[in-house]
Amino acid sequence: MSLVYVILLISCVMVVLLSAGNANGHHDDCPDSFDCGTLGTFSFPFTTVERHNCGVLAIQGCNDPNQTSVKYVQLNNKGKPFQVTHVSSHGRRPRSISIIDMEFSKLLENGSCAVFNYNITVPPSSPMGYFDLQNNISTFNCSRHQHKLNHTNDFINYTNDFINYTSTRCPSSVYYFAPPSYYDQSLRSLISLCSMVKLPVRQDSQFIKNPFGFLNAEITFEFQFSSECHQCYNEERGDHCRLDSNGTFYCAKR
């Protein structure tokens, strides 16, 4: 047997083995989990910036020699960095990430009414899934010059009747807060007449008349698998959701 024939035979065997590891013919070198300093160990849908193709959301600073250094994430392309405070991606618990938006946090700390119009940045969606804002409340900004809105006791009305200093900070607005799962004719009226944003609330707090007491500076997003990724992903078998160079979903099997 000639040396050339042996080399060709070995090459063919290697190609077959690589292809056998993935039914789609894609080579997958993504680890099952990632170490990230004081954040601990996490897995899909989170990844590191060095292996950004291995997940949906990449966390910066995991390879920093200083294990206690602050970790960051960018929620959109070339967007501002957000400090990561917690990541959950193991076991039966929801896969989630908690961050601090310093701009939102400062507005809340200073008691600024601008916080009620703040648009929370949501992580990008992907063919592999999307993120939902957890522990949120719908906040409606309504003009004081509108006719009085009909609403039920399920809403918390934030006006001068409750907090005196709102006359100087929010001179032209009335704010209403609705539970995230609530819907009736009153809510339809608010949606049509007022602007709305969703804001994070403290998980263990009671809704009180001062909204600065139940809004939360820490923002948590929970990952929801797409139907294709849900059918594919299996940690025990080592099957993972991936995107190819064209952004097309495929299931990487090991």
XYZ file of C-alpha atoms in Angstrom, residues 76-229:
154
model
C -27.745 45.427 20.617
C -25.015 45.960 18.050
C -22.589 48.682 19.202
C -24.975 49.522 22.042
C -24.033 50.589 25.547
C -22.723 47.916 27.944
C -24.880 46.721 30.850
C -23.474 45.242 34.046
C -24.424 41.584 34.519
C -25.421 40.674 38.082
C -26.729 37.127 37.719
C -27.028 34.329 35.156
C -29.184 31.212 35.491
C -28.929 28.460 32.881
C -28.778 25.113 34.691
C -31.322 22.642 35.978
C -35.071 23.170 35.787
C -34.949 26.870 36.618
C -35.732 29.347 33.805
C -32.715 30.427 31.802
C -32.354 34.080 32.660
C -29.949 36.983 32.954
C -30.124 39.975 35.315
C -28.503 43.303 34.496
C -28.199 46.853 35.785
C -28.992 49.707 33.405
C -27.108 52.560 35.093
C -29.163 55.270 33.370
C -32.441 53.713 34.515
C -30.985 53.074 37.974
C -29.977 56.726 38.422
C -33.417 57.979 37.358
C -34.996 55.646 39.891
C -32.546 56.599 42.632
C -33.162 60.314 42.031
C -36.932 59.910 42.008
C -37.184 61.276 38.477
C -40.524 60.958 36.697
C -38.547 60.327 33.500
C -38.233 56.765 34.757
C -41.921 56.170 33.869
C -41.219 56.817 30.185
C -38.019 54.779 30.048
C -37.719 52.213 27.261
C -35.994 49.133 28.634
C -33.567 47.640 26.090
C -34.439 43.994 25.408
C -31.831 41.442 24.224
C -32.010 40.623 20.518
C -34.196 37.797 19.249
C -32.767 34.920 17.245
C -33.994 31.875 15.279
C -32.961 30.043 18.461
C -35.309 32.037 20.722
C -36.055 35.388 22.351
C -35.988 37.128 25.754
C -38.942 38.358 27.849
C -38.792 41.053 30.531
C -39.649 39.343 33.814
C -41.453 40.733 36.901
C -42.771 43.710 34.975
C -45.664 46.108 35.199
C -47.334 48.068 32.406
C -46.890 51.798 32.928
C -49.186 54.286 31.184
C -48.308 57.949 30.783
C -51.511 59.947 30.311
C -51.976 63.681 29.844
C -53.667 65.562 32.682
C -55.664 67.448 30.044
C -57.502 64.331 28.900
C -60.940 63.454 30.196
C -60.862 61.403 33.348
C -60.158 57.788 32.437
C -62.391 55.021 33.700
C -60.402 52.347 35.478
C -60.909 49.653 38.087
C -59.283 49.123 41.474
C -56.750 46.799 39.826
C -54.893 49.903 38.648
C -52.680 52.060 40.816
C -53.237 55.721 40.012
C -50.177 57.889 40.706
C -51.132 61.574 40.916
C -50.828 64.579 43.244
C -53.531 62.992 45.368
C -50.917 60.525 46.609
C -47.494 62.180 46.256
C -47.303 65.953 46.702
C -43.972 66.493 44.966
C -45.252 65.170 41.662
C -46.658 68.623 40.908
C -43.127 69.902 40.278
C -41.644 66.753 38.721
C -44.559 65.543 36.596
C -46.622 68.675 35.928
C -48.471 67.440 32.854
C -48.900 63.686 33.326
C -50.897 61.120 35.253
C -49.432 57.636 35.565
C -51.340 54.358 35.776
C -49.852 50.969 36.544
C -51.501 47.703 35.461
C -50.587 44.107 36.397
C -48.880 42.348 33.445
C -51.665 39.755 32.970
C -54.540 42.204 33.414
C -56.838 43.114 30.548
C -60.327 44.621 30.339
C -62.102 47.553 28.739
C -60.262 49.964 31.041
C -56.894 48.772 29.799
C -58.011 49.153 26.187
C -58.885 52.774 26.967
C -55.427 53.401 28.449
C -53.692 51.774 25.475
C -55.552 53.961 22.995
C -55.140 57.261 24.876
C -51.786 56.989 26.651
C -48.208 55.943 25.925
C -47.081 52.681 27.506
C -43.799 51.092 28.607
C -43.050 47.966 30.644
C -40.865 48.450 33.707
C -39.262 45.960 36.128
C -40.740 45.593 39.618
C -39.440 43.984 42.790
C -40.519 40.369 42.892
C -41.320 40.322 46.603
C -42.821 43.802 47.002
C -46.411 44.913 47.417
C -47.740 47.522 45.017
C -47.822 50.737 46.990
C -48.956 54.240 46.124
C -45.390 55.451 45.607
C -44.129 53.621 42.482
C -40.510 54.372 43.359
C -41.019 51.832 46.135
C -41.864 48.885 43.880
C -39.866 49.551 40.693
C -36.599 47.629 40.533
C -33.180 48.801 39.320
C -32.180 45.197 38.539
C -33.688 44.033 35.243
C -34.229 40.324 34.536
C -34.813 38.732 31.138
C -35.943 35.123 30.701
C -35.065 33.151 27.571
C -37.808 31.443 25.570
C -36.733 28.690 23.164
C -37.976 28.793 19.590
C -39.920 25.668 18.565
C -36.970 24.415 16.453
C -34.469 24.970 19.237
